[in-house]
XYZ file of C-alpha atoms in Angstrom:
582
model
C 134.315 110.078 79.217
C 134.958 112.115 76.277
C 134.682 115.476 76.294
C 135.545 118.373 73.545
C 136.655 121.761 73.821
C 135.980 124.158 70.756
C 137.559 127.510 70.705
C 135.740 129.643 69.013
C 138.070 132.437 70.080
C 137.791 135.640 72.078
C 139.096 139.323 72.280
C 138.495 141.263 75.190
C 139.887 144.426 76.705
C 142.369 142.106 78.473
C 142.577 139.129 76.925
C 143.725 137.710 73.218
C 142.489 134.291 72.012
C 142.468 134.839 68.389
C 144.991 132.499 66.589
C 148.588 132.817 66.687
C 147.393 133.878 70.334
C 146.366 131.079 72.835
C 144.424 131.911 75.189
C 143.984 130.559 79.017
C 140.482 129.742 78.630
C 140.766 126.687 76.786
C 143.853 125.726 79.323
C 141.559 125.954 82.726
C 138.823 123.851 81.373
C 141.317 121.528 80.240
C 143.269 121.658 83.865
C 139.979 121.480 85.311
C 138.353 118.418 83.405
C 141.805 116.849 84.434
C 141.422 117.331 87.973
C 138.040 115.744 87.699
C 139.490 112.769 86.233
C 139.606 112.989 82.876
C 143.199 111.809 81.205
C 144.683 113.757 78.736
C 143.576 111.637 75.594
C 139.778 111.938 76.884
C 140.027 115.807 76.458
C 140.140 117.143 72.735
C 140.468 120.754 71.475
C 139.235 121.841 67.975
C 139.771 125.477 67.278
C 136.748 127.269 65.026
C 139.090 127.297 62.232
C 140.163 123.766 62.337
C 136.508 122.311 62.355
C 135.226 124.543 59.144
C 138.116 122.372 57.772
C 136.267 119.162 58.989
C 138.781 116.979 59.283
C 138.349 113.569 59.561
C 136.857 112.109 63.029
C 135.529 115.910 63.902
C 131.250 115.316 63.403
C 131.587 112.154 65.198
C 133.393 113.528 67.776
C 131.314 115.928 68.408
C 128.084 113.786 67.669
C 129.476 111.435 70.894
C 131.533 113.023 72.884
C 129.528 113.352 76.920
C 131.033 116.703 76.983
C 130.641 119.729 74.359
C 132.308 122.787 75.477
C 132.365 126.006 73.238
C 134.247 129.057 74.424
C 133.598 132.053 72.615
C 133.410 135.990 73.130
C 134.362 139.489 71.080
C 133.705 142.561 73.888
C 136.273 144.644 71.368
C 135.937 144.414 67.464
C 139.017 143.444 65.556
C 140.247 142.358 62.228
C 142.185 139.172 62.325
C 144.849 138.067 59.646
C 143.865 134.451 58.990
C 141.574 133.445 61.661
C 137.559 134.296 62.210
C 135.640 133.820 65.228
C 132.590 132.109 65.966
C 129.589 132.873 64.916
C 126.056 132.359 66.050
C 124.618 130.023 63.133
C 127.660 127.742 63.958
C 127.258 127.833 67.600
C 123.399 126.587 66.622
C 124.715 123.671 64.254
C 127.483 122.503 66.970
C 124.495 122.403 69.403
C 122.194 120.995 67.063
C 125.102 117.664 66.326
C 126.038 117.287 69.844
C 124.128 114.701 72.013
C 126.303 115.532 75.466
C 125.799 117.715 77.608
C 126.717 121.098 76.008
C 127.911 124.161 77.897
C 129.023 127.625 76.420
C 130.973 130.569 77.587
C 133.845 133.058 77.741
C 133.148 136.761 77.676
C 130.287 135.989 74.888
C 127.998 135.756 78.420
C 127.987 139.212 78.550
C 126.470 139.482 75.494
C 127.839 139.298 71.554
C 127.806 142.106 68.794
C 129.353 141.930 65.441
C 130.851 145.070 65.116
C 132.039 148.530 66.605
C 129.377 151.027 66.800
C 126.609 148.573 67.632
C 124.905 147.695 71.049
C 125.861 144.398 72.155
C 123.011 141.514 72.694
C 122.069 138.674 75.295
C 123.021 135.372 74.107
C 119.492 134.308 73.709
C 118.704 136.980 71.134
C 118.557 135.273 67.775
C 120.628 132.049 69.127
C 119.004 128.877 69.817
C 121.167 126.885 72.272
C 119.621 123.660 71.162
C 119.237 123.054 75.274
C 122.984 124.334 75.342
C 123.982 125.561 79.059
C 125.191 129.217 79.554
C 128.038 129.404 82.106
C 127.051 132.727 83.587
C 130.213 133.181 85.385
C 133.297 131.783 85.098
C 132.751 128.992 82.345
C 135.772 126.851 83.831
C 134.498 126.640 87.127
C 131.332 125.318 85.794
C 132.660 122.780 84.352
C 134.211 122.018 87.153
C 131.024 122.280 88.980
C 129.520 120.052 86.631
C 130.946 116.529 88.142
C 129.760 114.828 91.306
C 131.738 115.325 94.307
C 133.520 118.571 92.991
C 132.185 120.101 96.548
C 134.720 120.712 99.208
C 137.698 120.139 97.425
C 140.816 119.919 99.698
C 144.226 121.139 98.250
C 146.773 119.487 98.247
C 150.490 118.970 96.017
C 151.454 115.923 94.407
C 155.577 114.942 94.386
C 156.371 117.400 91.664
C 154.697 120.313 93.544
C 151.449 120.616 91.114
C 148.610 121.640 93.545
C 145.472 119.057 92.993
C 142.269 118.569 95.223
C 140.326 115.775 95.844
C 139.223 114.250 92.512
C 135.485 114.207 92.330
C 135.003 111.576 89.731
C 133.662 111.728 86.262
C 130.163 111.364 86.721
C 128.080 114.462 85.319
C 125.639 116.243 87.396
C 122.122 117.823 85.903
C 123.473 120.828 84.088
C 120.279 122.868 85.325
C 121.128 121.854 89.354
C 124.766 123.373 88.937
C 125.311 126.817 90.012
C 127.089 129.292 88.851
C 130.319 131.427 90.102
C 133.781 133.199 89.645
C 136.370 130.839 89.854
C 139.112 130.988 92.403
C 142.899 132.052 91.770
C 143.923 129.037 94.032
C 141.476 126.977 91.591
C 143.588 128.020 88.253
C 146.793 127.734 90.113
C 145.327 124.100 89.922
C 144.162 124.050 86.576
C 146.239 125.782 84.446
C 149.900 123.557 84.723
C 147.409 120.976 84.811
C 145.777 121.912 81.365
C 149.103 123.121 79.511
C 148.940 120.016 77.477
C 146.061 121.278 75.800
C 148.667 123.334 73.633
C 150.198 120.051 71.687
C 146.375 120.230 69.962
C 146.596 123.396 69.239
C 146.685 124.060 64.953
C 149.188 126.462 65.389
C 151.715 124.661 67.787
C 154.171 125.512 68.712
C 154.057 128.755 67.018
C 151.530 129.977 69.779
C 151.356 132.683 71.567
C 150.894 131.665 75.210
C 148.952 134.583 76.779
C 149.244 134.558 80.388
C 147.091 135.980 83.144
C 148.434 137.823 86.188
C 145.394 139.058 87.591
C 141.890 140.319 86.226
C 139.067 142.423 87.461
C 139.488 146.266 88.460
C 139.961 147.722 91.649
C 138.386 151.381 90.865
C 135.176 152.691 92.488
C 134.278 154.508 89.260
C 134.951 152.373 85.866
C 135.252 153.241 82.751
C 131.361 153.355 80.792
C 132.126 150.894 78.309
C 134.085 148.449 79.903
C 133.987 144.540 80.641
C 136.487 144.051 82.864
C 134.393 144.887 86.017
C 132.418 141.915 85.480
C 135.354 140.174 86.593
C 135.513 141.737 90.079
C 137.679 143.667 91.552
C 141.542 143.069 91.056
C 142.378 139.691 92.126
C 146.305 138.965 91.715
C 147.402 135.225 90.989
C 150.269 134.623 93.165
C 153.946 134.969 90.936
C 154.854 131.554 91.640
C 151.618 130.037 90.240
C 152.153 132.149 87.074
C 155.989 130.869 86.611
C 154.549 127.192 87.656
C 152.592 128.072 84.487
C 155.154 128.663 82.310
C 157.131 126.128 83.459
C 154.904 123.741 82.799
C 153.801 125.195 79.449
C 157.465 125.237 78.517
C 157.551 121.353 79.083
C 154.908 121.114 76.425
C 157.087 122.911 73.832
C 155.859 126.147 74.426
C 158.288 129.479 73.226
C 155.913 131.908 72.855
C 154.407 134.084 75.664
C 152.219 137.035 76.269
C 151.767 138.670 79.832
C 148.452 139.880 78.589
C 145.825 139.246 80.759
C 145.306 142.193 82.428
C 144.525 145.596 82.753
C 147.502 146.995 83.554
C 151.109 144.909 84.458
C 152.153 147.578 86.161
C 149.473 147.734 88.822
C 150.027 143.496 89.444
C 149.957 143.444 92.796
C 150.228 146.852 93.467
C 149.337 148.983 96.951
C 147.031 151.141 97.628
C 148.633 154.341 98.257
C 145.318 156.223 98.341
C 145.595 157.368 94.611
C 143.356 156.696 92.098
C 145.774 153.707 90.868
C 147.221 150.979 92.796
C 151.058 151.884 93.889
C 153.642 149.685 91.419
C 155.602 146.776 93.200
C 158.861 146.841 90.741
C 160.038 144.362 92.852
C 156.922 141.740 92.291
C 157.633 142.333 88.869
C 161.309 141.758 89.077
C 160.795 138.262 90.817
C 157.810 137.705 87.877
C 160.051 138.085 84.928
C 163.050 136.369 86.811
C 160.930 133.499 87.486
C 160.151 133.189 84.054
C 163.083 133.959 82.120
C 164.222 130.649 84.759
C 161.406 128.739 83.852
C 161.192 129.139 80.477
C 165.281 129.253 79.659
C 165.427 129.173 76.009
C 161.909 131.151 75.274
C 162.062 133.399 71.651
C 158.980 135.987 73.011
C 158.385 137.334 75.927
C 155.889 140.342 75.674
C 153.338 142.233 77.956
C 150.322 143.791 76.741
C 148.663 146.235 78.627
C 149.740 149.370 80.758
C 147.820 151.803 82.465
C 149.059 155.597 81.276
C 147.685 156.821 84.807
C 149.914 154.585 86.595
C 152.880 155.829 84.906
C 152.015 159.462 85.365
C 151.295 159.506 88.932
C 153.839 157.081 89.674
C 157.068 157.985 87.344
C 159.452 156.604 89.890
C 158.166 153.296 90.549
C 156.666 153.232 87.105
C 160.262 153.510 85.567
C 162.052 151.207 87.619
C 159.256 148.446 86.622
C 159.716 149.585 83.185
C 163.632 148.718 83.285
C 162.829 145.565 84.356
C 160.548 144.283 81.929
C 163.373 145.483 79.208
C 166.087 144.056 81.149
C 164.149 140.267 80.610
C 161.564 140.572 77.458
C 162.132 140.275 73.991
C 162.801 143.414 71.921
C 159.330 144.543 69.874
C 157.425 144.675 73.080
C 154.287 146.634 72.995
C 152.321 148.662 76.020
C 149.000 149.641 75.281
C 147.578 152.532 76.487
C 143.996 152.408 77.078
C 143.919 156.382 76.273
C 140.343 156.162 74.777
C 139.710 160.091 74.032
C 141.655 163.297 74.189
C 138.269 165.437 74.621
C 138.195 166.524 78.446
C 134.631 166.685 78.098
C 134.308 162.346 77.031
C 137.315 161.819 79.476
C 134.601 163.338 82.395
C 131.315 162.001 80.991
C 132.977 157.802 80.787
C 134.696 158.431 83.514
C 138.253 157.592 81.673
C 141.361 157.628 83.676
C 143.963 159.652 82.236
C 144.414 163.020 80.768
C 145.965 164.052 77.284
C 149.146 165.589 79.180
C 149.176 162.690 81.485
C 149.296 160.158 78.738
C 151.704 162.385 77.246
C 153.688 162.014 80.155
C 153.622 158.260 79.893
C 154.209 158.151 76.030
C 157.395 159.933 76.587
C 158.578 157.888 79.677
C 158.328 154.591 78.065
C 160.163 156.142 74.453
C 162.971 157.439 76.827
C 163.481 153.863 78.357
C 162.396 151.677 75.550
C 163.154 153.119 72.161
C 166.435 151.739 71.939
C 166.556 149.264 68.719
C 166.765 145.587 69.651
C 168.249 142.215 67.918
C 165.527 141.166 65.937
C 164.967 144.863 64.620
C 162.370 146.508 66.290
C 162.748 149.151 69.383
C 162.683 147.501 72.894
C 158.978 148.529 74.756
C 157.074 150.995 72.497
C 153.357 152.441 73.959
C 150.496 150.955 71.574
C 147.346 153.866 72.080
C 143.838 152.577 71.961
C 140.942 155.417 71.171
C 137.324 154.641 71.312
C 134.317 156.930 69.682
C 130.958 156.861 70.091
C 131.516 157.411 74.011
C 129.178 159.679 75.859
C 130.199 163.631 74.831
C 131.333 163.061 71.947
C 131.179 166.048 69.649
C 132.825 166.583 66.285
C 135.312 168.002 68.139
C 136.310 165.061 69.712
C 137.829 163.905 66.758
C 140.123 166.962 66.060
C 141.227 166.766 69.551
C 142.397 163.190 69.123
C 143.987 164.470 65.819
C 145.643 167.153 67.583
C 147.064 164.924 70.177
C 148.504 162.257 67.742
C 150.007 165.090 65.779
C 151.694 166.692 68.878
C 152.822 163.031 69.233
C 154.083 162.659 65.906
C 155.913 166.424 66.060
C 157.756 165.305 69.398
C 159.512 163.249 67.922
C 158.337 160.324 70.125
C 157.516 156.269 68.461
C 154.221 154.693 69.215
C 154.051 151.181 68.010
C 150.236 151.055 66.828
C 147.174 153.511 66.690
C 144.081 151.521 67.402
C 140.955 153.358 66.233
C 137.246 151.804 67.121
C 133.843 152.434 67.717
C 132.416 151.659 70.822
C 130.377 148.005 71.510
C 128.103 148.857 74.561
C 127.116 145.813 76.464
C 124.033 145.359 78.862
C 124.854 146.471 82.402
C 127.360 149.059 81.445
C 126.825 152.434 81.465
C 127.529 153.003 77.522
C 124.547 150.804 77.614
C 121.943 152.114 75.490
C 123.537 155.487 75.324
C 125.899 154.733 71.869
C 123.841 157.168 69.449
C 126.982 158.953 68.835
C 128.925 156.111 67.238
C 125.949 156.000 64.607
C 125.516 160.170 64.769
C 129.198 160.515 63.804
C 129.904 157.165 60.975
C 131.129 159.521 58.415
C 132.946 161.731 60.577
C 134.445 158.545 62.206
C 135.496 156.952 58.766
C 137.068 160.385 57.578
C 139.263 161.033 60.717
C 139.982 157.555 60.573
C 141.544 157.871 56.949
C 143.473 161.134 57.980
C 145.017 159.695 60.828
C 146.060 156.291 59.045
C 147.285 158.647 56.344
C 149.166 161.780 58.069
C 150.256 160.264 61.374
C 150.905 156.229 61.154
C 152.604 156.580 57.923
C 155.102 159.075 59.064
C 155.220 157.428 62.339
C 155.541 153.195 60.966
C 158.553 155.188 58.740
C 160.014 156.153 62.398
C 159.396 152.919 64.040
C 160.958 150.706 60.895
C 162.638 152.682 58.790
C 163.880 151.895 55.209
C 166.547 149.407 55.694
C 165.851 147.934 58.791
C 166.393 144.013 58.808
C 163.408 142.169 61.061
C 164.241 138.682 62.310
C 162.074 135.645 61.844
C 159.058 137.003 60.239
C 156.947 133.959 60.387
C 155.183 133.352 56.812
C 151.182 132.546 56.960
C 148.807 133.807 54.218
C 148.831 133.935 50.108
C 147.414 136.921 48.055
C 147.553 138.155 44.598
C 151.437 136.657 44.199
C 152.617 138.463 47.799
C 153.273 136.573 51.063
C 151.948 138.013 54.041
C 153.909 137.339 57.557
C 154.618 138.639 61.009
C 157.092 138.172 64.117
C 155.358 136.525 66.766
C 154.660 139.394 68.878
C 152.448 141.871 70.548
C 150.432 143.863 67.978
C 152.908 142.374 65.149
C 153.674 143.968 62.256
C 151.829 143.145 58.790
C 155.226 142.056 56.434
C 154.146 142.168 52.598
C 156.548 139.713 50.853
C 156.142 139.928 46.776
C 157.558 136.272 46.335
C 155.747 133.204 46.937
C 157.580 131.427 50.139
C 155.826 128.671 52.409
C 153.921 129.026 55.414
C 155.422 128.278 58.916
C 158.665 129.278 57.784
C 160.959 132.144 59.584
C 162.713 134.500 57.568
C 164.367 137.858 58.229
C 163.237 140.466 56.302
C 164.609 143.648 54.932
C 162.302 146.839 55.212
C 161.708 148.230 51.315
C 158.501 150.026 51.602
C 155.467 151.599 54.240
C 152.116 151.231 54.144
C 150.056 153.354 57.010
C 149.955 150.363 59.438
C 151.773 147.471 57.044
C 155.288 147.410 55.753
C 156.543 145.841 52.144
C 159.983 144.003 52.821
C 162.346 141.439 51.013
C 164.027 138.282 51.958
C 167.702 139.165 53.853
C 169.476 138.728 52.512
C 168.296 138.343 49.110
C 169.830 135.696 46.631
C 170.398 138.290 43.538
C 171.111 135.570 41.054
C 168.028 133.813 42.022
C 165.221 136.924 42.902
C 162.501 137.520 40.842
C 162.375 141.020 39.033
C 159.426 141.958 41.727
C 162.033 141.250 44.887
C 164.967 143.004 42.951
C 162.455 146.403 42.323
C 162.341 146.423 46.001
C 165.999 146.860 46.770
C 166.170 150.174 48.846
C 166.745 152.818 46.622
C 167.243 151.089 43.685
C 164.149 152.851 41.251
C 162.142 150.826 38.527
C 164.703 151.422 35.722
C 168.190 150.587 37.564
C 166.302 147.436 38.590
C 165.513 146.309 35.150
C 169.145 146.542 34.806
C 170.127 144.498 37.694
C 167.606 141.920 36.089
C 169.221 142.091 32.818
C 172.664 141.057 34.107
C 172.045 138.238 36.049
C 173.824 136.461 37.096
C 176.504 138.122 38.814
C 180.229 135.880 40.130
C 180.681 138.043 42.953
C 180.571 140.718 44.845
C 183.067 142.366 42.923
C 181.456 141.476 39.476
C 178.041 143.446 41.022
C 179.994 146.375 41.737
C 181.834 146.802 38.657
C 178.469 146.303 36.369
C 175.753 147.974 38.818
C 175.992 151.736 39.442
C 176.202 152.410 43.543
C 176.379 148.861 43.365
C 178.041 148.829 46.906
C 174.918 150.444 48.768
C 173.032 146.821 47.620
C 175.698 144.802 48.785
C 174.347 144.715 52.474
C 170.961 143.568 51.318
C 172.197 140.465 48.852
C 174.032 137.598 49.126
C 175.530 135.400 45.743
């Protein structure tokens, strides 16, 4: 049996599939498919991107293959640097080629909208399926489902410890007689060492980002109005050993690149219930997670987390902290934690039923800059906190928006770093209580837009200029898009930094980068160090503190012997020596 996987990429609250990201979607089904029998050549991954390139065996493939999967799902908007999801008119013409049995899922069951500010839809709003099967759960476990005998499955380990049940054969049941449910974390402790091959297809590999999942679902009585993540269930924690089996077995397959990213907040993974509002941190859990991995991944270049919960840190500073250490004693330096902050309005915080307040997020903010703004070896601080702010939420006002101002300037005066500002309007999907209730996000656009521009402008500038100042030297900016003569790149990372490059250099390619210039959330940077005798006039301009006319002059007298030859003909010539090379 053949059967094909097509990512057509997600983004949810906690979870990043967009391309360099990988995310564990794709892996399960593929773990899954193999438990059912399937061998690793039967099972084939296309990502969206990859089949609008249609290379060569891709319409036949999908024209034969028994087994069309599409994954697929935005529950937050975003704006991607060289990738673009699915959308609905090629979900149709997949459908309408494939002559399998065809299945689709991912968080795109809860409904699909195309941008902030607008009311999410059901699937079968304007989509024909072309007899296409919803998973309405948990799309891996339907799959599973989906073969005879996948009842009653027994556990069991084979001789290199990888848990597998009894193989059910790969004979297809009646789509319509299969039922559908949550998936089990004993069932991806299965699946997901199983489907780590899956990365080797991957366009990107290995330059992927291996996002990993610790737990999902949330534990509080109340939720948040406009979020997805309750859909999952409550919190249900993957044991640490099946997530360092993971790795491990991800590492095998080349893999250097990882994201601790699915979840709501890392430092509530397997937390205690202390009678709070918050589960209790474990630092210890999370010592023996990022041991484990650091083991089982030796010679990894990222190791980053995603997100944090502000509340967690502010009613549990102690615990909070010494979880903290630990993550910087065994990540990679440019680590982000976002804050899912939302609104600084009291009156929003109450109506959505958010979790922190301004001063408690404060509290957090300054926490994670006291243990984490320490500059690392590839340029960037240690653990910086990311903020994400949503409008549109119930009680919004007009002054909403100054308070969130206010807040981000008090920030900004502090002194304090925070890695990224994420601004959106609010998608309201069916079932939530934003649900039908998102006239604000409409009532407010130009409002919105404005506030928008004034924070980009007075507070990320300034703040990016904090973060990276002039001068600072990134490591292994990766190069990956073309435009208008500059060369766009970022670290592998969480929440990377946009590097403009004005040189033409190729694509997969590290470099390190010196920082010449600040946009309000992109940087402008040069090759380090830079070959003088060989730079075009546009790199030389961008020396740091060089100006347009003493550059012309460098330009003119190229080339230069030595070091000693710039010196004597360029005037300061010995603040540029650090940046060049002859």
């Amino acid at each position: 049996m053949k059967a094909l996987i097509i990512d057509g990429y997600v983004d949810e609250p906690a979870c990043l599939g967009v391309p360099p990201y990988f995310s564990p979607y794709p892996r399960y089904i593929a773990g899954a498919l193999r438990e059912c029998g399937l061998s690793e050549t039967d099972i084939h991954y296309l990502t969206i991107d990859r089949l609008r390139e249609n290379p060569p065996g891709a319409g036949e493939l999908i024209g034969k293959a028994e087994l069309v999967i599409v994954i697929a799902g935005m529950t937050v908007p975003g704006k991607y640097l060289r990738a673009t999801p699915i959308s609905p008119g090629e979900i149709e013409t997949i459908f309408r080629s494939s002559t399998g049995v065809k299945v689709i899922g991912g968080p795109i069951r809860l409904g699909f909208s195309e941008e902030g500010g607008k009311a999410a839809k059901g699937l079968g709003s304007g989509i024909s399926l072309e007899g296409a099967v919803l998973a309405e759960m948990d799309i891996e476990a339907f799959v599973f489902d989906l073969f005879e005998g996948s009842e009653g499955i027994i556990d069991s380990k084979d001789s290199n410890g990888i848990i597998l049940g009894k193989q059910p054969g790969i004979k297809l049941k009646a789509p319509e007689t299969v039922g559908h449910r949550l998936r089990t974390t004993s069932e991806i402790g299965r699946w997901a060492p199983l489907g780590a091959f899956l990365l080797r297809q991957h366009p990107d590999y290995p330059y992927c980002m291996c996002e990993l999942e610790t737990y999902r679902g949330c534990g509080r009585k109340i939720h948040c109005s406009f979020c997805t993540e309750p859909f999952y269930g409550a919190s249900d924690y993957r044991p640490v050993e099946d997530v360092v089996f993971e790795v491990s077995a991800l590492y095998s397959h080349g893999a250097r690149y990882f994201r601790i990213g699915r979840q709501p907040d890392l430092l509530s993974y397997h937390g205690t219930d202390a009678g709070g509002p918050v589960p209790k941190p474990d630092p210890a859990v999370l010592e023996r997670l990022y041991r484990g991995i650091r083991n089982a991944a030796p010679e990894l270049s990222v190791l980053h987390l995603d997100n944090a919960n502000p509340i967690t840190i502010a009613t549990y500073p102690e615990e909070a902290a010494r979880a903290i250490k630990t993550i910087i004693k065994y990540h990679t330096p440019g680590d982000v934690a976002a804050f899912g902050m939302e609104s600084a309005d009291p009156q929003v915080i109450r109506a959505n039923s958010l979790k922190a307040s301004p001063e408690e997020v404060f509290e957090a903010i300054k926490l994670v800059n006291e243990l984490g703004a320490a500059r690392g070896a590839n340029g960037l601080p240690e653990l910086l906190p990311g903020l994400n702010f949503v409008h549109g939420l119930m009680g919004e006002t007009k002054k909403t928006f100054q308070l969130n101002y206010d807040f981000l300037q008090n920030v900004l005066d502090s002194g304090l770093m925070l890695r990224r500002i994420n601004i959106r309007q609010v998608m309201a999907f069916p079932d939530t209580p934003m649900c039908g209730k998102d006239d604000a996000a409409g009532k407010h656009k130009k409002l919105f837009l404005k506030y928008k521009d004034r924070v980009r402008k007075n507070i990320d500038l300034p703040m990016l200029r904090r973060v990276v100042p002039e001068g600072t030297v990134l490591k292994d900016v990766m190069c990956e898009v073309h435009e208008n003569g500059i060369t766009f790149g970022r670290q592998l990372g969480s929440y990377p930094l946009l590097v403009g490059i004005p040189a033409s250099l190729p694509f997969r390619k590290f470099t390190d980068v010196t920082v010449t210039g600040h946009g309000m959330r992109s940087i402008t940077g040069i090759p380090h160090p830079l070959s003088i005798n060989s730079a075009s006039p546009a790199l030389i301009r961008e020396l740091p503190g060089l100006g347009k006319k003493a550059s012309n002059a460098v330009a003119a007298g190229l080339p230069y012997a030595d070091e000693e030859d710039f010196v004597s003909r360029v005037k300061d010539g010995e603040k540029f020596l650090k940046y060049i090379e002859f």
